[in-house]
PDB file of C-alpha atoms in Angstrom:
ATOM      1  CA  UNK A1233      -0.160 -34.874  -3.732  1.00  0.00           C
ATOM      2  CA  UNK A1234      -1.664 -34.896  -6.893  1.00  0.00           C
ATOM      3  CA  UNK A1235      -0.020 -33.835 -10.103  1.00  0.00           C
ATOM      4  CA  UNK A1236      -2.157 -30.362 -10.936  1.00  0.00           C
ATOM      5  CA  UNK A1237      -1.045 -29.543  -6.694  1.00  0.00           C
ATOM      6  CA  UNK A1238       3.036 -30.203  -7.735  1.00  0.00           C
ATOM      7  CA  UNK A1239       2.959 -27.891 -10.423  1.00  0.00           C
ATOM      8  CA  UNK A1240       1.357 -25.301  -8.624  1.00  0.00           C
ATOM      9  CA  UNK A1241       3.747 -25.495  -5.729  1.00  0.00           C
ATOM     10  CA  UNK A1242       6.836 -25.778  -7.756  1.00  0.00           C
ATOM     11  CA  UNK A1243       5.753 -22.772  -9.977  1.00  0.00           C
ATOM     12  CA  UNK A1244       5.530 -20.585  -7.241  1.00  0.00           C
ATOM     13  CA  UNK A1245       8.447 -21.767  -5.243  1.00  0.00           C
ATOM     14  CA  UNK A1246      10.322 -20.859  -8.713  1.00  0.00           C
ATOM     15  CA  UNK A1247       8.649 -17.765  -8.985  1.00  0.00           C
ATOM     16  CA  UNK A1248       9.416 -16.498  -5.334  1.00  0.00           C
ATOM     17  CA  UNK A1249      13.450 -17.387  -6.228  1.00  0.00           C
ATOM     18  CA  UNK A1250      13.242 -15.912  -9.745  1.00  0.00           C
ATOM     19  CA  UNK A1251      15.267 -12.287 -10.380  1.00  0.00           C
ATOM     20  CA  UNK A1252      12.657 -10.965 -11.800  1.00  0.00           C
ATOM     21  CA  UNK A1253       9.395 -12.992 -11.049  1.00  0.00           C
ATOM     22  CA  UNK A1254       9.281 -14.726 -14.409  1.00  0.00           C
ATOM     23  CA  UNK A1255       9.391 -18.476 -14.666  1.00  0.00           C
ATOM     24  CA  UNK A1256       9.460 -21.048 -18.104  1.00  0.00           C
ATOM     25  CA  UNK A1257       7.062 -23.851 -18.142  1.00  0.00           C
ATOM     26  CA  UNK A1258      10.314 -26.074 -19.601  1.00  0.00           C
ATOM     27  CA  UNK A1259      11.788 -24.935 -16.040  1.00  0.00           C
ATOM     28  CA  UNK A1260       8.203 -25.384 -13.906  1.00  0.00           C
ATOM     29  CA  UNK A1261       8.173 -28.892 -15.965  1.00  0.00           C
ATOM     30  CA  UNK A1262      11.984 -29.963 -15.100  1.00  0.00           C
ATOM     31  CA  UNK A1263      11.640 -29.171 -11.371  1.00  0.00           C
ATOM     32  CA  UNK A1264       7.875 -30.889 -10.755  1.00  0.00           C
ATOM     33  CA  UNK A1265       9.205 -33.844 -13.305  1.00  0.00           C
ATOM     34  CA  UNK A1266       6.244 -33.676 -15.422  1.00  0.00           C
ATOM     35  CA  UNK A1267       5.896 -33.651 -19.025  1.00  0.00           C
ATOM     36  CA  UNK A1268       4.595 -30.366 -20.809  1.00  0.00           C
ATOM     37  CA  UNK A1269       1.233 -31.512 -22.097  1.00  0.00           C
ATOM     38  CA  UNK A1270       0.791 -32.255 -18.274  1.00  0.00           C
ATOM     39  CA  UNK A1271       0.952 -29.036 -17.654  1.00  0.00           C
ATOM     40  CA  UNK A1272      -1.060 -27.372 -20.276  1.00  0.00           C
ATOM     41  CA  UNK A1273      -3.899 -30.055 -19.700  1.00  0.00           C
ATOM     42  CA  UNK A1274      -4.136 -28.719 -15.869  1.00  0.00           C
ATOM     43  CA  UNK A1275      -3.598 -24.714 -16.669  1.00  0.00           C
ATOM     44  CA  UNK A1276      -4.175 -24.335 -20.286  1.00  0.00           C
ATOM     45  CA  UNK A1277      -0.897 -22.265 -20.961  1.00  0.00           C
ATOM     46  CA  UNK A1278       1.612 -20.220 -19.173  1.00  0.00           C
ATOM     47  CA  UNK A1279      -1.074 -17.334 -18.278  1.00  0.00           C
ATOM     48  CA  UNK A1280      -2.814 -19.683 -16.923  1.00  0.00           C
ATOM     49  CA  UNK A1281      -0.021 -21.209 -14.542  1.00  0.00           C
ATOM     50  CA  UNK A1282       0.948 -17.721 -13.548  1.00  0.00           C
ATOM     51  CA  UNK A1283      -2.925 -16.507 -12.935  1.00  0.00           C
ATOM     52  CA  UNK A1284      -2.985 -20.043 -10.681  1.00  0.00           C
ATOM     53  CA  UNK A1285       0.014 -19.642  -8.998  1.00  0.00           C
ATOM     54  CA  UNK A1286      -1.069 -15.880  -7.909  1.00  0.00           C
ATOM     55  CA  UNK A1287      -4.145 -17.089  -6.726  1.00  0.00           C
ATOM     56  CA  UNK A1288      -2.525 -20.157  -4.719  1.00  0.00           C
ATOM     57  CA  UNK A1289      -0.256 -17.494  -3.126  1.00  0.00           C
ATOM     58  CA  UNK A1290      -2.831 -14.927  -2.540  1.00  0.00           C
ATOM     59  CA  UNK A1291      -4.920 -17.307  -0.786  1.00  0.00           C
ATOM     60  CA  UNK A1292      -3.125 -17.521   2.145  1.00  0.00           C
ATOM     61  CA  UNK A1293      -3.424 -13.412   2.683  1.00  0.00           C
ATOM     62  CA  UNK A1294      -7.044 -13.669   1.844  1.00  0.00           C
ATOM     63  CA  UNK A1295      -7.598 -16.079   3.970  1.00  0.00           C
ATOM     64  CA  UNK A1296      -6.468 -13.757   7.197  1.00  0.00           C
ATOM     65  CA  UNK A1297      -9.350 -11.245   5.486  1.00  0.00           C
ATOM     66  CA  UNK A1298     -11.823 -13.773   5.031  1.00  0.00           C
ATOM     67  CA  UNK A1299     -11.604 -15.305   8.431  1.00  0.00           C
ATOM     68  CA  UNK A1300     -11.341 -11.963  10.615  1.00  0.00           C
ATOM     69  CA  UNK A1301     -13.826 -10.628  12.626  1.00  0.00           C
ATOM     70  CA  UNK A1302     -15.617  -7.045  11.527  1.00  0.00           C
ATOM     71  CA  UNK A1303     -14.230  -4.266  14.023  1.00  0.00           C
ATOM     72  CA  UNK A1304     -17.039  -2.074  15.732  1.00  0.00           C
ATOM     73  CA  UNK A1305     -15.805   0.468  13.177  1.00  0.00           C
ATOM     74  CA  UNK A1306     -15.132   0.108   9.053  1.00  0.00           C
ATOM     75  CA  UNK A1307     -12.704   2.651   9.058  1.00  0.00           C
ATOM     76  CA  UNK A1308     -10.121   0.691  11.140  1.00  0.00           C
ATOM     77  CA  UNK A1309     -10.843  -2.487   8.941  1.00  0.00           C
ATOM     78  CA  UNK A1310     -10.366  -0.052   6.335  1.00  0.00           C
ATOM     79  CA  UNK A1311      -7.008   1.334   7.250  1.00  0.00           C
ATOM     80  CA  UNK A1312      -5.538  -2.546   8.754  1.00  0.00           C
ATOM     81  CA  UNK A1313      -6.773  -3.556   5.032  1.00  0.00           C
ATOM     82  CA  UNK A1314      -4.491  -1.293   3.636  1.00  0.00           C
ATOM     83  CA  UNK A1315      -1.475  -1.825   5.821  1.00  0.00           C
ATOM     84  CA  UNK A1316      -1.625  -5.394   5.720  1.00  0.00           C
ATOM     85  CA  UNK A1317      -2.035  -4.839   1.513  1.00  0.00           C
ATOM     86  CA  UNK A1318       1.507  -3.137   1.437  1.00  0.00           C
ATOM     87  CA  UNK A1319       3.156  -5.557   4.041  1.00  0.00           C
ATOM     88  CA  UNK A1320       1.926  -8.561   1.519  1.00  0.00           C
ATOM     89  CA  UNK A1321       3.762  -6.869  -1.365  1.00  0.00           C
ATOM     90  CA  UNK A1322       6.674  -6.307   0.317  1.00  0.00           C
ATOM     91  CA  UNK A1323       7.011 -10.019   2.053  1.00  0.00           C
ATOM     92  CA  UNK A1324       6.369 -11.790  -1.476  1.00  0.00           C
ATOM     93  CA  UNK A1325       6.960  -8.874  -4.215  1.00  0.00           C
ATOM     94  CA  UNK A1326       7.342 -11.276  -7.253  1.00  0.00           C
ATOM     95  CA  UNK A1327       4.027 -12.591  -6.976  1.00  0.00           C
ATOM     96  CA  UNK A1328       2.715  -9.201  -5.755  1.00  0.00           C
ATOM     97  CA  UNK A1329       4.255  -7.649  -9.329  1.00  0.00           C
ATOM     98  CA  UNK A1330       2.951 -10.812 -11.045  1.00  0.00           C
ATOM     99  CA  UNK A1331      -0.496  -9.900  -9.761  1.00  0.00           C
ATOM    100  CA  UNK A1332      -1.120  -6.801 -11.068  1.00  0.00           C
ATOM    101  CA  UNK A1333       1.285  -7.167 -14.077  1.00  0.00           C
ATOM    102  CA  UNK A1334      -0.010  -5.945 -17.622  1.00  0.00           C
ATOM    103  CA  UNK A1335       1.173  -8.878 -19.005  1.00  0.00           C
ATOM    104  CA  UNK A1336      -2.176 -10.782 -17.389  1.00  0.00           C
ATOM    105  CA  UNK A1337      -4.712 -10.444 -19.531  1.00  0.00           C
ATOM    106  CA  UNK A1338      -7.193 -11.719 -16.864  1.00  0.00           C
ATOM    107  CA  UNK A1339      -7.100 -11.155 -13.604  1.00  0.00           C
ATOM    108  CA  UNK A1340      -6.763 -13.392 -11.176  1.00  0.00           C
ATOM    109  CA  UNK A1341      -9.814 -14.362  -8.865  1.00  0.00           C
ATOM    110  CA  UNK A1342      -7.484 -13.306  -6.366  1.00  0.00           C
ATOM    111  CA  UNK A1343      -7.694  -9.552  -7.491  1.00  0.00           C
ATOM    112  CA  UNK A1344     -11.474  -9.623  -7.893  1.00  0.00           C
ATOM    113  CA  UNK A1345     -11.787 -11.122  -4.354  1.00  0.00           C
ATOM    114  CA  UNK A1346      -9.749  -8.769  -2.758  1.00  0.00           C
ATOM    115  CA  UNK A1347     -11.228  -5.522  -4.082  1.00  0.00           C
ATOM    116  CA  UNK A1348     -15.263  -7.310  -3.317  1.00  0.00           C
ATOM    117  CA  UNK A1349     -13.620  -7.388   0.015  1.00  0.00           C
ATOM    118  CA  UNK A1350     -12.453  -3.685   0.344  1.00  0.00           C
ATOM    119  CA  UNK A1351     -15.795  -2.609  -1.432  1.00  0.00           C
ATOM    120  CA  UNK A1352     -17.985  -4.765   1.673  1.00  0.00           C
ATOM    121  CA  UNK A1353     -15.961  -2.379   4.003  1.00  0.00           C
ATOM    122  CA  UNK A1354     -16.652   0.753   2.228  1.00  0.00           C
ATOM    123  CA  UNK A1355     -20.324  -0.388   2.462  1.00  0.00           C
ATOM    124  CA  UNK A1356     -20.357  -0.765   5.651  1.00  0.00           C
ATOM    125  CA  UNK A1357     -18.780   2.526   6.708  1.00  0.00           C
ATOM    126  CA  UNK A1358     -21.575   4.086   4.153  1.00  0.00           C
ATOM    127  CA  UNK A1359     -24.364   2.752   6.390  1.00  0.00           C
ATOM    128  CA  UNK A1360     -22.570   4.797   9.253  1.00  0.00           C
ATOM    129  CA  UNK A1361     -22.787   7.678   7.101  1.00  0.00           C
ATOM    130  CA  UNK A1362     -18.583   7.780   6.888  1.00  0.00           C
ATOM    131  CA  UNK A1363     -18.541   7.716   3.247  1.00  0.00           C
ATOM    132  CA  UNK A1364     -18.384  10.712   1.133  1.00  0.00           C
ATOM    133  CA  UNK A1365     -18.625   8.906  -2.143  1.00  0.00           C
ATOM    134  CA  UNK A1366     -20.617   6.035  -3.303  1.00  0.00           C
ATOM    135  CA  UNK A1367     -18.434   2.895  -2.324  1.00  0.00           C
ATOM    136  CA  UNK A1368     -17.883   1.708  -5.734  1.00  0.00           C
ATOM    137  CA  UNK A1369     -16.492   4.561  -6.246  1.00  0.00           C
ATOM    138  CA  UNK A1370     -14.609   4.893  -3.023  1.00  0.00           C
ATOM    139  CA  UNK A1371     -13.241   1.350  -3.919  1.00  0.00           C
ATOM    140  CA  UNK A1372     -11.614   2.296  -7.455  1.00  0.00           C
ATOM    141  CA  UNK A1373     -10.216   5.061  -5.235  1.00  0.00           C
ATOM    142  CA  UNK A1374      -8.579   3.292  -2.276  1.00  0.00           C
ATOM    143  CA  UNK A1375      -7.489   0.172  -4.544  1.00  0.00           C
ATOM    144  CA  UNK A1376      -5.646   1.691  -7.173  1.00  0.00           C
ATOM    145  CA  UNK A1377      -4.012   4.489  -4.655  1.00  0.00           C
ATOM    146  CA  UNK A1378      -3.126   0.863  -2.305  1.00  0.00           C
ATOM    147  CA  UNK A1379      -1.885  -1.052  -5.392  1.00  0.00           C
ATOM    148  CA  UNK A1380       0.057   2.103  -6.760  1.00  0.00           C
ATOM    149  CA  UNK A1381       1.683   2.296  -3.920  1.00  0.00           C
ATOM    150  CA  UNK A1382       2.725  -0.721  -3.130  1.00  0.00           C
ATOM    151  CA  UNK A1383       3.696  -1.526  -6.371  1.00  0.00           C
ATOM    152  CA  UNK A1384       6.498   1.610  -6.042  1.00  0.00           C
ATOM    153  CA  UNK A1385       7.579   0.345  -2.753  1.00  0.00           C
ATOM    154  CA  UNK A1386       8.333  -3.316  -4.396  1.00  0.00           C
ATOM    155  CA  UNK A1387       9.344  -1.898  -8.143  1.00  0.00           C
ATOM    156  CA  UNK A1388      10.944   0.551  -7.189  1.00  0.00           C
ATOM    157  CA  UNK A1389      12.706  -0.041  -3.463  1.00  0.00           C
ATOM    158  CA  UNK A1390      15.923   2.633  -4.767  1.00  0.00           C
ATOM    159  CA  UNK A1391      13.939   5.513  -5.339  1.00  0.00           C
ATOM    160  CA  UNK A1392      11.609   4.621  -2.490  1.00  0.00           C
ATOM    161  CA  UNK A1393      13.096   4.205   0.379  1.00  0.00           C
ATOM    162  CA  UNK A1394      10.672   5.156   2.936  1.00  0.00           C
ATOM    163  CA  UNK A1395       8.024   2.975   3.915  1.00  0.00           C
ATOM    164  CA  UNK A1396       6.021   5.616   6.109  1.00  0.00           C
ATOM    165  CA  UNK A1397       4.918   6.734   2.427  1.00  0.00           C
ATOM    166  CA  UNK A1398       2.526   4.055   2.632  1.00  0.00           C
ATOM    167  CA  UNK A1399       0.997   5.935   5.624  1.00  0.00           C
ATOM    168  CA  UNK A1400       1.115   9.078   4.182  1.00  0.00           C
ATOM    169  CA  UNK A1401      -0.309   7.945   1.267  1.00  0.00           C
ATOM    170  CA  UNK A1402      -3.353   6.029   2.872  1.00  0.00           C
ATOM    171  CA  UNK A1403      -4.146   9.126   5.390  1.00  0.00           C
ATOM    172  CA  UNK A1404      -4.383  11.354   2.069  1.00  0.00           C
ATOM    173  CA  UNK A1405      -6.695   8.576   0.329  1.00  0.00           C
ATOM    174  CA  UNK A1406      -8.994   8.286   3.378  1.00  0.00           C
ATOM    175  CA  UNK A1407      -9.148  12.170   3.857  1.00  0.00           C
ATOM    176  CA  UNK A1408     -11.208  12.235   0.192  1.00  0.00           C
ATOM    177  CA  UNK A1409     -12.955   9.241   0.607  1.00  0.00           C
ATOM    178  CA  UNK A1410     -14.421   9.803   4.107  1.00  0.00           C
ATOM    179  CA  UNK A1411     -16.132  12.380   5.708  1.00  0.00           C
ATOM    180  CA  UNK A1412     -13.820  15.035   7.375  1.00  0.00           C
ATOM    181  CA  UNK A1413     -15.032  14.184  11.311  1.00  0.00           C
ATOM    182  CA  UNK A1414     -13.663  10.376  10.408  1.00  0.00           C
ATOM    183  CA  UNK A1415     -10.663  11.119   8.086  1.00  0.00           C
ATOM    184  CA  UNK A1416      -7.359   9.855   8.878  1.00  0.00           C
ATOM    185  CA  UNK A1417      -6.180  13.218  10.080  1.00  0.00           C
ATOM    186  CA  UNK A1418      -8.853  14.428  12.113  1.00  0.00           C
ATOM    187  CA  UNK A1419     -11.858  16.607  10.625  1.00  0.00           C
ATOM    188  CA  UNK A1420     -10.999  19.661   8.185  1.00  0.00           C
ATOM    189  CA  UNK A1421     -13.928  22.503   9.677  1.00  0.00           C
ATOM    190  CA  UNK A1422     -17.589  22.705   9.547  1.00  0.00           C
ATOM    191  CA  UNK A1423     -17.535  23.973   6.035  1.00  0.00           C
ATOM    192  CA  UNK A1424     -15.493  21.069   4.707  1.00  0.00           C
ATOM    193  CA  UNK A1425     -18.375  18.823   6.725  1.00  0.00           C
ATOM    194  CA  UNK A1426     -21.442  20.671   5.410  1.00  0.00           C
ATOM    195  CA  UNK A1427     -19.857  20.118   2.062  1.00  0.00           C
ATOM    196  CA  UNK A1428     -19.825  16.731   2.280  1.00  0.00           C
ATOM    197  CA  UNK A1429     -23.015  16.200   4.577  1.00  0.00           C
ATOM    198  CA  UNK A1430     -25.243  15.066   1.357  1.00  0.00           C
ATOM    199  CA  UNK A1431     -23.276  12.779  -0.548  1.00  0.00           C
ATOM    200  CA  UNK A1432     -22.254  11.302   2.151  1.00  0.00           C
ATOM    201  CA  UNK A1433     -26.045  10.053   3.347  1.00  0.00           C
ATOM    202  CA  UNK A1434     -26.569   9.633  -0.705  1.00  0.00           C
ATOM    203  CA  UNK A1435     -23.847   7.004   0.178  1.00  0.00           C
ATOM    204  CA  UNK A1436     -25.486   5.999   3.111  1.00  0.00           C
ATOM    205  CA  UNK A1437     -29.261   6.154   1.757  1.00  0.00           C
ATOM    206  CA  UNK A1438     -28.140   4.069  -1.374  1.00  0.00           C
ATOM    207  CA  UNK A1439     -26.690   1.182   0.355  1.00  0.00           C
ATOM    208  CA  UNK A1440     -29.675   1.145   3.029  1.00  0.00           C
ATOM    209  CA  UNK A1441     -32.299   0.827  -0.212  1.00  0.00           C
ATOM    210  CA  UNK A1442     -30.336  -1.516  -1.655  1.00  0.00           C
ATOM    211  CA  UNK A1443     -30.481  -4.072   1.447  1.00  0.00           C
ATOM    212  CA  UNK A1444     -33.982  -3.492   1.816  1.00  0.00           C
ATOM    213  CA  UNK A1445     -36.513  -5.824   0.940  1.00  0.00           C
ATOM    214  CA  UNK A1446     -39.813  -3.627   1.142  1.00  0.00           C
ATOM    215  CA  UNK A1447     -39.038  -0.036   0.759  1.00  0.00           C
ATOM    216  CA  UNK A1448     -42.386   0.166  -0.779  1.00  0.00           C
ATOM    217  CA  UNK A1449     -40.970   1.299  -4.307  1.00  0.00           C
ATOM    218  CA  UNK A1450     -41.793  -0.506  -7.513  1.00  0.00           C
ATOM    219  CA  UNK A1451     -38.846  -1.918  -9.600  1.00  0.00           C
ATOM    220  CA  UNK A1452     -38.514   1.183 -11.620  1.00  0.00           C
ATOM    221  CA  UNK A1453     -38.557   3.733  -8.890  1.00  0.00           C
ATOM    222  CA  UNK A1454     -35.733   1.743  -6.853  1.00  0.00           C
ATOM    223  CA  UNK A1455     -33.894   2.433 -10.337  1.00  0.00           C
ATOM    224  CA  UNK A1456     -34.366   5.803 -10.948  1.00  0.00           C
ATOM    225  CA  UNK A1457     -33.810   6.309  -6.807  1.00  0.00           C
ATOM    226  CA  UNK A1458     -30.624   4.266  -7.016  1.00  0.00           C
ATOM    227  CA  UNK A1459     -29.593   6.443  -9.989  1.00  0.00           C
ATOM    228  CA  UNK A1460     -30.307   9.769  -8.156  1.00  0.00           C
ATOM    229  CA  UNK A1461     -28.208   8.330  -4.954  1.00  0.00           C
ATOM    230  CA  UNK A1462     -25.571   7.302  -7.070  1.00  0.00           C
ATOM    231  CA  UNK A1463     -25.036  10.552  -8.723  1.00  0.00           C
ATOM    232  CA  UNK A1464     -25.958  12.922  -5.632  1.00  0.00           C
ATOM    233  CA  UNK A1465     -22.556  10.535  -4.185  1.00  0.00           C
ATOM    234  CA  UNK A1466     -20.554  11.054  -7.067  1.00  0.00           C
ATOM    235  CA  UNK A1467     -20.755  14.828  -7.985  1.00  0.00           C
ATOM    236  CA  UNK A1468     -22.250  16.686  -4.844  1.00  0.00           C
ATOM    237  CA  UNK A1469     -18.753  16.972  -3.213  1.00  0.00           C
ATOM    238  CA  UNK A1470     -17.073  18.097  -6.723  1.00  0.00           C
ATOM    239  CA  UNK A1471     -19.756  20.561  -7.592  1.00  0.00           C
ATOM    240  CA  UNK A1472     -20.024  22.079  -4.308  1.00  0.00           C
ATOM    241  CA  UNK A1473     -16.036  22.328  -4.175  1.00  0.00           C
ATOM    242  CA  UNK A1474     -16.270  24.593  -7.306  1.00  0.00           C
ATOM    243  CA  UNK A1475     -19.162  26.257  -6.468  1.00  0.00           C
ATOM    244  CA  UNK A1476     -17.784  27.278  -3.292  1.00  0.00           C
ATOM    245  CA  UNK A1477     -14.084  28.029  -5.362  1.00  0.00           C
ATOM    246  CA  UNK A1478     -15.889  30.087  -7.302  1.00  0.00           C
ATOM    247  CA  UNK A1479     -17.925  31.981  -4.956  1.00  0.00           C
ATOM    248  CA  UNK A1480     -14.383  32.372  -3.314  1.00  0.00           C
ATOM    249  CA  UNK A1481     -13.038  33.918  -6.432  1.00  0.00           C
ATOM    250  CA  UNK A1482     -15.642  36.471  -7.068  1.00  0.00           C
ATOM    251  CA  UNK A1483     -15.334  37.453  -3.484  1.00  0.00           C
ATOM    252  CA  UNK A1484     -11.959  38.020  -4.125  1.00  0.00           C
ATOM    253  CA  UNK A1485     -12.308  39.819  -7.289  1.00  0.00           C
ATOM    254  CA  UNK A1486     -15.077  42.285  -5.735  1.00  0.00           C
ATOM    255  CA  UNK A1487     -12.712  43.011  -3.088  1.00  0.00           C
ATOM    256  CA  UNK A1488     -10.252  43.761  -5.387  1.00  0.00           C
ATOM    257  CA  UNK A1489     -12.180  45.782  -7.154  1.00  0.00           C
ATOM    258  CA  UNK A1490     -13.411  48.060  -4.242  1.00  0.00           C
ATOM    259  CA  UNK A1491      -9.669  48.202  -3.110  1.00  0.00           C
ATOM    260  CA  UNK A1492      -8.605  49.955  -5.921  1.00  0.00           C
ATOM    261  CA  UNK A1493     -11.810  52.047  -6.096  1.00  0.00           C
TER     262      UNK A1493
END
């Protein structure tokens, strides 16, 4: 085993047994019997041991990601991804807190990784037409609601102490994200789907132009297109919502009105 591989295993052996997730490179040093500038030659500094050690740990889950076979439909990827997200942080939650910690001030490959893969899902349930947003967008969604989450369930295992949050959580997340007749709890009514009916094949239409090859559009006009898709994904829902909330309200207020007339 060579030297850069003993550090790397000892560090996270040391940070799975720490309290509190935090190891000392004196400590990481001591245990792999190495010399400091031995280990800053190999990871620069501590950040950079920690950022290593994440990714050496977060490996192994990725690799069940990488390796698995696309279901027939994204949304089940989509809600496995998330389950199997939350079990990870709860079977190693020092290096799951160490991941997402504010204390890393880059994050590890293992992070950026993870969320490409969560974003290639989202993609492909937009070429379904599933997608009510655009699936960058869907992706900051679903990953910070996933990470929030499980963060609270590790951080914070006092205060919550039931797991089926997770699903509650993730059924709420999908419901926005995805059109109603493929949300987690089963469609919300023809007017919640006609609402959503054009950003979601903005969604669709965007991803489809940007895998094609000859869609007969110069450079610019796939810009300005892409542009147009992107925000037609991004606002229609929102904009609709109120306009409909609005239209609601006068409705309200005229019958008010004639009431008391």
């Amino acid at each position: 085993m060579s030297t850069r591989a003993r550090i790397l295993e000892v560090a996270a052996r040391l940070v799975a047994e720490s309290p509190n997730g935090d190891v000392s490179t004196r400590a990481v040093c001591d245990a792999a019997q190495v010399g400091a500038p031995a280990l800053y030659r190999h990871f620069g500094d501590k950040e950079g041991l920690l950022s290593a050690v994440v990714d050496y740990g977060f490996d192994k889950y990725l690799e069940t990601k990488r390796q698995r076979a696309a279901a027939d439909d994204p949304i089940e990827d989509l809600r496995k991804g998330w389950d199997s997200h939350v079990e990870f942080a709860l079977d190693n939650p020092n290096l799951y807190r160490l991941m997402y910690s504010p204390a890393m001030r880059t994050p590890p490959a293992a992070a950026l990784e993870s969320h490409e893969i969560l974003t290639r899902d989202l993609r492909r349930a937009a070429e379904e037409g599933k997608l009510r947003l655009a699936p960058e967008a869907a992706a900051q969604v679903v990953m910070s609601a996933n990470v929030g989450v499980a963060l609270m369930l590790v951080a914070r295992p006092s205060t919550f102490t039931d797991r089926d949050t997770s699903r509650r959580v993730r059924d709420a997340v999908h419901a926005t994200v995805f059109t109603p007749d493929v949300a987690a709890e089963g469609g919300t009514g023809t007017r919640a789907a006609n609402r959503t009916r054009l950003p979601a094949a903005a969604a669709q239409l965007n991803v489809l132009l940007g895998r094609s090859a000859e869609s007969g559009l110069s450079t610019a006009e796939v810009a300005l297109m892409t542009e147009w898709l992107r925000r037609l994904s991004t606002t229609s829902t929102t904009s609709t919502t109120s306009t409909t909330s609005t239209a609601s309200t006068a409705s309200t207020t005229s019958t008010t009105s004639e009431d008391d007339t």
